[in-house]
mmCIF file of C-alpha atoms in Angstrom:
data_model
loop_
_atom_site.group_PDB
_atom_site.id
_atom_site.type_symbol
_atom_site.label_atom_id
_atom_site.label_comp_id
_atom_site.label_asym_id
_atom_site.label_seq_id
_atom_site.Cartn_x
_atom_site.Cartn_y
_atom_site.Cartn_z
ATOM 1 C CA MET J 1 129.890 91.396 76.236
ATOM 2 C CA ILE J 2 132.988 94.148 75.049
ATOM 3 C CA ARG J 3 132.716 97.112 77.245
ATOM 4 C CA LYS J 4 135.051 99.446 78.947
ATOM 5 C CA LEU J 5 134.603 99.847 82.382
ATOM 6 C CA GLY J 6 136.219 103.712 82.951
ATOM 7 C CA LYS J 7 139.770 103.733 81.655
ATOM 8 C CA ASN J 8 140.360 100.238 82.265
ATOM 9 C CA LYS J 9 140.145 98.037 78.862
ATOM 10 C CA ILE J 10 137.654 94.898 79.403
ATOM 11 C CA ASN J 11 139.444 91.853 78.647
ATOM 12 C CA VAL J 12 137.715 89.291 76.390
ATOM 13 C CA SER J 13 140.366 86.854 75.150
ATOM 14 C CA ASN J 14 139.833 84.227 72.300
ATOM 15 C CA LEU J 15 139.106 81.783 74.227
ATOM 16 C CA VAL J 16 135.746 80.859 72.488
ATOM 17 C CA ARG J 17 137.830 81.069 69.523
ATOM 18 C CA ASN J 18 136.719 78.035 67.405
ATOM 19 C CA ARG J 19 134.046 75.584 67.401
ATOM 20 C CA TYR J 20 135.711 72.987 69.056
ATOM 21 C CA GLN J 21 136.741 75.145 71.957
ATOM 22 C CA ASN J 22 133.048 76.237 71.937
ATOM 23 C CA GLU J 23 131.680 72.502 72.029
ATOM 24 C CA ASN J 24 133.966 71.999 75.317
ATOM 25 C CA LEU J 25 132.733 74.953 76.933
ATOM 26 C CA GLU J 26 128.969 74.126 76.662
ATOM 27 C CA LYS J 27 130.219 70.580 77.658
ATOM 28 C CA MET J 28 131.597 72.194 81.102
ATOM 29 C CA TYR J 29 129.285 74.732 81.233
ATOM 30 C CA GLY J 30 126.074 74.206 80.170
ATOM 31 C CA LEU J 31 124.145 76.189 77.441
ATOM 32 C CA ASN J 32 123.782 79.114 79.088
ATOM 33 C CA ALA J 33 126.897 80.405 79.708
ATOM 34 C CA SER J 34 128.735 82.823 78.377
ATOM 35 C CA GLN J 35 132.406 84.472 79.315
ATOM 36 C CA CYS J 36 132.695 87.173 81.504
ATOM 37 C CA GLY J 37 135.228 89.813 80.615
ATOM 38 C CA SER J 38 137.462 91.366 83.126
ATOM 39 C CA ASN J 39 140.284 93.757 83.088
ATOM 40 C CA ASN J 40 142.816 91.054 84.181
ATOM 41 C CA ASP J 41 144.343 89.118 81.072
ATOM 42 C CA GLN J 42 146.134 86.323 82.479
ATOM 43 C CA PHE J 43 143.129 84.294 83.193
ATOM 44 C CA ASP J 44 139.341 83.703 81.871
ATOM 45 C CA PHE J 45 136.210 83.709 82.818
ATOM 46 C CA MET J 46 133.410 82.201 82.609
ATOM 47 C CA PHE J 47 129.921 82.653 83.697
ATOM 48 C CA SER J 48 127.555 79.301 83.916
ATOM 49 C CA GLN J 49 123.887 78.695 85.042
ATOM 50 C CA GLU J 50 124.508 75.069 85.060
ATOM 51 C CA ARG J 51 127.754 73.700 85.940
ATOM 52 C CA PRO J 52 127.226 71.703 89.693
ATOM 53 C CA LEU J 53 128.359 74.028 92.515
ATOM 54 C CA ASP J 54 130.293 71.960 94.867
ATOM 55 C CA LEU J 55 128.702 73.022 98.089
ATOM 56 C CA ILE J 56 132.115 73.154 99.884
ATOM 57 C CA GLU J 57 133.971 75.210 97.479
ATOM 58 C CA LEU J 58 130.927 77.539 97.516
ATOM 59 C CA GLU J 59 130.749 77.797 101.197
ATOM 60 C CA GLN J 60 134.383 78.378 101.432
ATOM 61 C CA LEU J 61 134.024 81.306 98.605
ATOM 62 C CA LEU J 62 131.144 82.978 100.674
ATOM 63 C CA GLN J 63 132.580 82.178 103.726
ATOM 64 C CA SER J 64 136.211 84.250 102.299
ATOM 65 C CA VAL J 65 133.787 87.540 101.739
ATOM 66 C CA GLY J 66 132.479 87.299 105.238
ATOM 67 C CA TRP J 67 129.756 85.547 104.950
ATOM 68 C CA SER J 68 128.233 83.339 108.425
ATOM 69 C CA ARG J 69 128.852 80.027 107.839
ATOM 70 C CA ARG J 70 125.330 78.006 107.136
ATOM 71 C CA PRO J 71 124.269 74.049 107.825
ATOM 72 C CA MET J 72 124.906 72.175 104.220
ATOM 73 C CA ARG J 73 121.811 70.680 104.288
ATOM 74 C CA ARG J 74 120.012 73.729 104.538
ATOM 75 C CA VAL J 75 121.922 75.640 102.012
ATOM 76 C CA LYS J 76 121.419 73.116 99.273
ATOM 77 C CA LYS J 77 117.646 73.410 99.960
ATOM 78 C CA ALA J 78 118.266 76.995 99.520
ATOM 79 C CA LEU J 79 119.596 76.432 95.929
ATOM 80 C CA ASP J 80 117.052 74.056 94.482
ATOM 81 C CA ASN J 81 114.667 76.657 95.488
ATOM 82 C CA SER J 82 116.601 79.885 93.926
ATOM 83 C CA LEU J 83 115.284 80.906 90.565
ATOM 84 C CA LEU J 84 118.563 81.656 89.207
ATOM 85 C CA LYS J 85 121.966 80.638 90.494
ATOM 86 C CA VAL J 86 125.210 81.914 88.795
ATOM 87 C CA GLY J 87 128.584 80.269 89.396
ATOM 88 C CA LEU J 88 131.572 82.777 88.115
ATOM 89 C CA TRP J 89 134.595 79.962 87.039
ATOM 90 C CA GLN J 90 138.467 80.580 86.484
ATOM 91 C CA HIS J 91 138.531 78.899 83.723
ATOM 92 C CA ASP J 92 141.089 76.165 83.346
ATOM 93 C CA PRO J 93 140.452 72.745 81.161
ATOM 94 C CA LYS J 94 140.491 70.199 83.858
ATOM 95 C CA PHE J 95 140.092 72.496 86.838
ATOM 96 C CA PRO J 96 138.066 75.701 86.845
ATOM 97 C CA ARG J 97 137.983 77.347 90.078
ATOM 98 C CA LEU J 98 134.403 78.624 91.534
ATOM 99 C CA VAL J 99 135.593 82.688 91.960
ATOM 100 C CA GLY J 100 132.274 83.963 92.207
ATOM 101 C CA PHE J 101 128.553 83.460 92.777
ATOM 102 C CA ALA J 102 124.989 84.956 93.456
ATOM 103 C CA ARG J 103 121.402 83.583 93.217
ATOM 104 C CA CYS J 104 117.975 84.686 92.858
ATOM 105 C CA THR J 105 114.601 83.604 94.366
ATOM 106 C CA GLY J 106 111.190 84.907 93.203
ATOM 107 C CA ASP J 107 107.860 84.522 91.454
ATOM 108 C CA GLY J 108 110.040 83.992 87.913
ATOM 109 C CA VAL J 109 107.703 87.370 86.604
ATOM 110 C CA LEU J 110 107.020 90.096 88.324
ATOM 111 C CA HIS J 111 109.709 90.387 91.227
ATOM 112 C CA ALA J 112 113.291 88.628 92.034
ATOM 113 C CA THR J 113 115.823 89.275 94.828
ATOM 114 C CA VAL J 114 119.362 88.564 94.693
ATOM 115 C CA TRP J 115 121.254 87.226 97.217
ATOM 116 C CA ASP J 116 124.945 85.789 98.072
ATOM 117 C CA VAL J 117 126.638 88.390 95.767
ATOM 118 C CA ALA J 118 130.507 86.934 96.596
ATOM 119 C CA ILE J 119 133.520 87.482 94.525
ATOM 120 C CA HIS J 120 136.304 85.839 96.244
ATOM 121 C CA PRO J 121 138.433 88.618 97.600
ATOM 122 C CA VAL J 122 141.769 87.133 95.401
ATOM 123 C CA TYR J 123 139.916 88.295 92.241
ATOM 124 C CA GLN J 124 138.429 91.328 93.558
ATOM 125 C CA GLY J 125 139.339 94.553 91.360
ATOM 126 C CA PHE J 126 139.272 92.944 88.056
ATOM 127 C CA GLY J 127 135.511 94.434 87.160
ATOM 128 C CA LEU J 128 134.274 90.832 88.028
ATOM 129 C CA GLY J 129 131.494 91.956 90.495
ATOM 130 C CA LYS J 130 129.973 94.863 88.339
ATOM 131 C CA GLU J 131 130.163 92.057 84.868
ATOM 132 C CA LEU J 132 127.907 89.400 87.425
ATOM 133 C CA MET J 133 125.420 92.098 88.323
ATOM 134 C CA PHE J 134 125.356 92.640 84.305
ATOM 135 C CA TYR J 135 124.751 88.816 83.826
ATOM 136 C CA ILE J 136 122.400 88.299 86.627
ATOM 137 C CA LEU J 137 120.194 91.691 85.303
ATOM 138 C CA ARG J 138 120.481 90.421 81.662
ATOM 139 C CA SER J 139 119.414 86.911 82.105
ATOM 140 C CA LEU J 140 116.473 88.362 84.676
ATOM 141 C CA LYS J 141 115.007 90.733 82.235
ATOM 142 C CA ARG J 142 114.648 87.482 79.713
ATOM 143 C CA LYS J 143 112.685 86.059 81.909
ATOM 144 C CA GLY J 144 110.442 89.126 81.374
ATOM 145 C CA ILE J 145 110.850 89.428 85.066
ATOM 146 C CA GLU J 146 109.851 93.677 86.039
ATOM 147 C CA ARG J 147 111.519 94.524 89.603
ATOM 148 C CA VAL J 148 115.042 93.037 91.061
ATOM 149 C CA TYR J 149 115.439 93.782 95.117
ATOM 150 C CA LEU J 150 118.937 93.712 96.951
ATOM 151 C CA PHE J 151 120.160 93.801 100.635
ATOM 152 C CA ALA J 152 123.035 94.989 100.560
ATOM 153 C CA ASP J 153 125.972 95.431 103.690
ATOM 154 C CA PRO J 154 126.453 98.864 103.967
ATOM 155 C CA GLY J 155 130.646 98.133 102.785
ATOM 156 C CA VAL J 156 129.378 97.865 99.032
ATOM 157 C CA VAL J 157 126.132 100.370 98.989
ATOM 158 C CA ALA J 158 128.479 102.422 96.483
ATOM 159 C CA PHE J 159 129.230 99.707 94.525
ATOM 160 C CA TYR J 160 125.722 99.252 93.160
ATOM 161 C CA LYS J 161 124.543 103.136 93.094
ATOM 162 C CA ARG J 162 127.274 103.446 90.537
ATOM 163 C CA GLN J 163 125.241 100.418 88.472
ATOM 164 C CA GLY J 164 122.106 102.489 89.229
ATOM 165 C CA TRP J 165 120.932 100.635 91.831
ATOM 166 C CA GLN J 166 117.965 103.164 93.802
ATOM 167 C CA LEU J 167 118.375 103.037 97.916
ATOM 168 C CA GLU J 168 115.742 102.765 99.690
ATOM 169 C CA PRO J 169 113.383 104.560 101.224
ATOM 170 C CA LYS J 170 113.170 106.956 98.852
ATOM 171 C CA GLY J 171 110.037 107.647 99.739
ATOM 172 C CA SER J 172 107.821 105.001 96.789
ATOM 173 C CA LYS J 173 108.906 101.971 98.857
ATOM 174 C CA CYS J 174 110.408 100.990 102.484
ATOM 175 C CA ALA J 175 112.492 97.938 103.385
ATOM 176 C CA PHE J 176 111.300 96.002 106.703
ATOM 177 C CA TRP J 177 113.186 92.753 107.601
ATOM 178 C CA TYR J 178 111.689 90.616 110.752
ATOM 179 C CA SER J 179 113.731 87.933 112.055
ATOM 180 C CA SER J 180 111.530 84.924 113.009
ATOM 181 C CA MET A 1 94.150 82.702 118.174
ATOM 182 C CA ILE A 2 92.248 84.397 120.961
ATOM 183 C CA ARG A 3 94.635 88.117 121.850
ATOM 184 C CA LYS A 4 93.670 91.351 122.501
ATOM 185 C CA LEU A 5 94.283 94.444 120.426
ATOM 186 C CA GLY A 6 95.574 97.116 122.550
ATOM 187 C CA LYS A 7 91.885 97.331 124.113
ATOM 188 C CA ASN A 8 89.693 95.810 121.581
ATOM 189 C CA LYS A 9 88.661 92.126 122.406
ATOM 190 C CA ILE A 10 89.499 89.945 119.740
ATOM 191 C CA ASN A 11 86.263 88.169 118.673
ATOM 192 C CA VAL A 12 86.467 83.820 117.730
ATOM 193 C CA SER A 13 82.895 83.082 117.396
ATOM 194 C CA ASN A 14 82.041 79.691 117.968
ATOM 195 C CA LEU A 15 82.120 78.812 114.086
ATOM 196 C CA VAL A 16 84.696 75.876 114.836
ATOM 197 C CA ARG A 17 81.889 74.235 117.021
ATOM 198 C CA ASN A 18 81.523 71.326 116.248
ATOM 199 C CA ARG A 19 83.647 68.217 114.535
ATOM 200 C CA TYR A 20 80.898 67.683 111.537
ATOM 201 C CA GLN A 21 81.568 71.838 110.999
ATOM 202 C CA ASN A 22 85.077 71.422 111.368
ATOM 203 C CA GLU A 23 85.333 69.269 108.725
ATOM 204 C CA ASN A 24 83.100 71.297 106.059
ATOM 205 C CA LEU A 25 85.605 73.822 106.967
ATOM 206 C CA GLU A 26 88.453 71.521 105.691
ATOM 207 C CA LYS A 27 86.563 70.829 102.910
ATOM 208 C CA MET A 28 86.029 74.545 101.979
ATOM 209 C CA TYR A 29 89.719 75.654 102.903
ATOM 210 C CA GLY A 30 91.815 73.158 102.967
ATOM 211 C CA LEU A 31 93.570 71.116 105.902
ATOM 212 C CA ASN A 32 96.334 74.510 107.196
ATOM 213 C CA ALA A 33 92.918 76.491 107.176
ATOM 214 C CA SER A 34 92.644 78.567 110.430
ATOM 215 C CA GLN A 35 89.956 80.992 111.787
ATOM 216 C CA CYS A 36 91.354 84.917 111.717
ATOM 217 C CA GLY A 37 90.235 86.886 114.925
ATOM 218 C CA SER A 38 88.887 90.213 114.198
ATOM 219 C CA ASN A 39 87.434 92.910 116.644
ATOM 220 C CA ASN A 40 84.104 92.451 114.162
ATOM 221 C CA ASP A 41 81.807 90.015 115.441
ATOM 222 C CA GLN A 42 79.194 90.559 112.276
ATOM 223 C CA PHE A 43 81.534 88.569 110.682
ATOM 224 C CA ASP A 44 83.799 85.187 110.484
ATOM 225 C CA PHE A 45 87.313 85.168 108.833
ATOM 226 C CA MET A 46 88.798 81.838 107.419
ATOM 227 C CA PHE A 47 92.584 82.007 106.832
ATOM 228 C CA SER A 48 93.208 79.332 103.573
ATOM 229 C CA GLN A 49 96.373 78.138 101.923
ATOM 230 C CA GLU A 50 94.670 76.017 99.514
ATOM 231 C CA ARG A 51 91.476 77.020 98.731
ATOM 232 C CA PRO A 52 91.795 77.976 95.094
ATOM 233 C CA LEU A 53 91.936 81.978 94.132
ATOM 234 C CA ASP A 54 89.843 82.734 91.067
ATOM 235 C CA LEU A 55 92.388 85.500 89.499
ATOM 236 C CA ILE A 56 89.171 88.240 88.701
ATOM 237 C CA GLU A 57 88.669 88.070 92.532
ATOM 238 C CA LEU A 58 92.074 88.031 93.575
ATOM 239 C CA GLU A 59 92.571 91.077 90.945
ATOM 240 C CA GLN A 60 89.735 93.061 92.385
ATOM 241 C CA LEU A 61 90.828 92.437 95.795
ATOM 242 C CA LEU A 62 94.422 94.218 94.919
ATOM 243 C CA GLN A 63 92.915 96.926 92.663
ATOM 244 C CA SER A 64 90.735 97.923 95.824
ATOM 245 C CA VAL A 65 93.339 99.005 97.614
ATOM 246 C CA GLY A 66 95.554 100.737 94.940
ATOM 247 C CA TRP A 67 97.756 98.083 92.941
ATOM 248 C CA SER A 68 98.294 98.548 89.276
ATOM 249 C CA ARG A 69 96.879 96.675 86.874
ATOM 250 C CA ARG A 70 98.903 93.399 85.916
ATOM 251 C CA PRO A 71 98.496 91.309 83.269
ATOM 252 C CA MET A 72 96.252 88.125 84.613
ATOM 253 C CA ARG A 73 98.724 85.420 82.825
ATOM 254 C CA ARG A 74 102.179 86.664 84.757
ATOM 255 C CA VAL A 75 99.950 87.263 87.739
ATOM 256 C CA LYS A 76 98.654 83.149 87.863
ATOM 257 C CA LYS A 77 102.369 82.316 86.996
ATOM 258 C CA ALA A 78 103.493 84.091 89.651
ATOM 259 C CA LEU A 79 100.816 82.370 92.058
ATOM 260 C CA ASP A 80 102.722 79.546 91.063
ATOM 261 C CA ASN A 81 106.155 80.379 91.661
ATOM 262 C CA SER A 82 104.903 81.796 95.169
ATOM 263 C CA LEU A 83 106.209 80.057 98.297
ATOM 264 C CA LEU A 84 102.955 80.407 100.084
ATOM 265 C CA LYS A 85 99.793 82.246 99.365
ATOM 266 C CA VAL A 86 97.124 83.155 102.162
ATOM 267 C CA GLY A 87 93.601 83.788 100.913
ATOM 268 C CA LEU A 88 91.371 85.895 103.955
ATOM 269 C CA TRP A 89 88.397 84.517 103.359
ATOM 270 C CA GLN A 90 85.043 85.828 105.087
ATOM 271 C CA HIS A 91 83.234 83.034 105.373
ATOM 272 C CA ASP A 92 79.687 81.853 104.464
ATOM 273 C CA PRO A 93 78.559 78.269 103.522
ATOM 274 C CA LYS A 94 77.767 78.932 100.193
ATOM 275 C CA PHE A 95 80.184 81.924 99.043
ATOM 276 C CA PRO A 96 82.855 82.808 100.972
ATOM 277 C CA ARG A 97 83.868 86.067 99.857
ATOM 278 C CA LEU A 98 87.652 87.132 99.524
ATOM 279 C CA VAL A 99 88.857 90.215 101.351
ATOM 280 C CA GLY A 100 92.491 89.905 102.307
ATOM 281 C CA PHE A 101 95.391 88.327 100.331
ATOM 282 C CA ALA A 102 99.189 87.921 100.902
ATOM 283 C CA ARG A 103 101.877 85.710 99.075
ATOM 284 C CA CYS A 104 105.611 85.569 99.911
ATOM 285 C CA THR A 105 108.585 84.343 97.676
ATOM 286 C CA GLY A 106 111.960 82.818 98.731
ATOM 287 C CA ASP A 107 114.064 79.600 98.698
ATOM 288 C CA GLY A 108 112.222 77.983 101.387
ATOM 289 C CA VAL A 109 114.680 78.291 104.136
ATOM 290 C CA LEU A 110 117.121 80.872 104.673
ATOM 291 C CA HIS A 111 114.753 84.363 103.557
ATOM 292 C CA ALA A 112 111.239 84.846 102.480
ATOM 293 C CA THR A 113 110.086 88.119 100.997
ATOM 294 C CA VAL A 114 106.260 88.911 101.056
ATOM 295 C CA TRP A 115 104.381 90.504 98.617
ATOM 296 C CA ASP A 116 100.777 92.262 97.482
ATOM 297 C CA VAL A 117 99.510 92.555 101.245
ATOM 298 C CA ALA A 118 95.724 93.780 100.664
ATOM 299 C CA ILE A 119 92.680 93.914 102.829
ATOM 300 C CA HIS A 120 89.836 95.289 101.364
ATOM 301 C CA PRO A 121 88.597 98.461 102.581
ATOM 302 C CA VAL A 122 85.121 97.981 103.251
ATOM 303 C CA TYR A 123 86.915 95.320 105.912
ATOM 304 C CA GLN A 124 89.640 97.584 107.442
ATOM 305 C CA GLY A 125 90.177 98.506 111.025
ATOM 306 C CA PHE A 126 89.112 94.768 112.006
ATOM 307 C CA GLY A 127 92.858 93.729 112.891
ATOM 308 C CA LEU A 128 92.545 91.745 109.926
ATOM 309 C CA GLY A 129 95.911 92.960 108.524
ATOM 310 C CA LYS A 130 97.524 92.594 111.718
ATOM 311 C CA GLU A 131 96.331 88.539 112.141
ATOM 312 C CA LEU A 132 97.435 88.099 108.335
ATOM 313 C CA MET A 133 100.568 89.119 109.099
ATOM 314 C CA PHE A 134 100.603 86.902 112.180
ATOM 315 C CA TYR A 135 99.769 84.151 110.273
ATOM 316 C CA ILE A 136 102.474 84.444 107.552
ATOM 317 C CA LEU A 137 105.273 85.091 110.113
ATOM 318 C CA ARG A 138 104.130 81.708 111.518
ATOM 319 C CA SER A 139 103.889 79.812 108.718
ATOM 320 C CA LEU A 140 107.512 80.679 107.251
ATOM 321 C CA LYS A 141 108.687 80.234 110.727
ATOM 322 C CA ARG A 142 107.413 76.572 111.050
ATOM 323 C CA LYS A 143 108.954 76.133 107.566
ATOM 324 C CA GLY A 144 112.044 77.194 109.743
ATOM 325 C CA ILE A 145 112.804 80.073 107.430
ATOM 326 C CA GLU A 146 115.338 82.963 109.436
ATOM 327 C CA ARG A 147 114.616 85.940 107.583
ATOM 328 C CA VAL A 148 111.414 87.625 106.133
ATOM 329 C CA TYR A 149 111.404 90.929 104.074
ATOM 330 C CA LEU A 150 108.795 93.340 102.621
ATOM 331 C CA PHE A 151 108.323 95.884 100.757
ATOM 332 C CA ALA A 152 106.054 98.767 101.925
ATOM 333 C CA ASP A 153 104.079 101.743 100.549
ATOM 334 C CA PRO A 154 104.821 104.884 102.549
ATOM 335 C CA GLY A 155 101.480 104.678 104.330
ATOM 336 C CA VAL A 156 101.551 101.573 105.520
ATOM 337 C CA VAL A 157 105.234 101.865 107.204
ATOM 338 C CA ALA A 158 103.662 103.145 110.333
ATOM 339 C CA PHE A 159 101.211 99.824 110.937
ATOM 340 C CA TYR A 160 104.526 97.330 110.077
ATOM 341 C CA LYS A 161 106.334 99.394 112.992
ATOM 342 C CA ARG A 162 104.046 99.137 115.472
ATOM 343 C CA GLN A 163 104.624 95.063 114.980
ATOM 344 C CA GLY A 164 107.991 94.864 115.637
ATOM 345 C CA TRP A 165 109.658 95.016 111.904
ATOM 346 C CA GLN A 166 112.715 97.021 111.251
ATOM 347 C CA LEU A 167 113.067 99.753 108.772
ATOM 348 C CA GLU A 168 116.127 99.232 107.004
ATOM 349 C CA PRO A 169 118.739 100.989 106.106
ATOM 350 C CA LYS A 170 119.169 100.935 109.522
ATOM 351 C CA GLY A 171 123.490 100.378 109.471
ATOM 352 C CA SER A 172 123.199 96.565 108.909
ATOM 353 C CA LYS A 173 121.505 95.964 105.581
ATOM 354 C CA CYS A 174 120.853 98.375 103.111
ATOM 355 C CA ALA A 175 117.725 97.634 100.379
ATOM 356 C CA PHE A 176 117.696 98.312 96.734
ATOM 357 C CA TRP A 177 115.748 98.185 93.721
ATOM 358 C CA TYR A 178 116.385 97.576 90.251
ATOM 359 C CA SER A 179 113.695 98.007 87.489
ATOM 360 C CA SER A 180 114.789 96.111 84.675
#
């Protein structure tokens, strides 16, 4: 996952340098884990679909980017029913810190919708959001999913546009929501 | 579910008239079944979440409203992974006919997205689409789901607007899609 982000060199450290360390990372982050490139060389970041999420830590992360508080019991159920949950961790051998998150719902084959995309404000500007979306799309593509949707707040519209997402309505599809 | 649709009187026949018949309907359409009102008094229509769907019949219905053909195996998996599947049946004691359909994906608590809404062209104009959407929203509300989304083709935008759906982007949320 070594790529360039504009003029910024993406740092992928030598974290996964040997087999011993690889096995340790697998224990901490699960089989599907992969390192997340960033343009910050102070920290190492890991994507994980398997490392258990502490609901309080997740709630704090989501609130740090301005999401409103939601009952813990409902959040737990929503996570259990999600097709894909990705935690982005600032790696530490003892206390990894959850600094990013996103999840998807869907039917597992035709459509997926991305929710709750968050990068902790302290860690914004390192290219982590872009990497997180790449990781999500790659994971969904592996499942053979054809179309991915998301609802973005106006403040992040430019972010998604830059990455090739199509803004709707554009003539082909119109989006609606309904508050029950 | 006896209501008025504009000036059209909604017909709910005496289908569910006695206990014996009720039990038979339960056998055919399952416990959550309910009669669908329409402004056509020739036929009786039933909503069912449990009556097994014949994939070929479903595919024919979806193609009759212009959806593109999809591999059966993938459609089956998508249905299996859906949160809610609603068949709308023209009632017949021996051979009910599938004349409408919709399904939802989601996390079961916070969000749901409606897909594959279809009313067979022969049965359009009887108010069935409106009743189908009411049935879907009621079923999702019972699950405590807060927000419902859908992507509409331009031709049915007015249909959803009339029913109180909010068109996006409207400043609060912007919708995106990504073809993987």
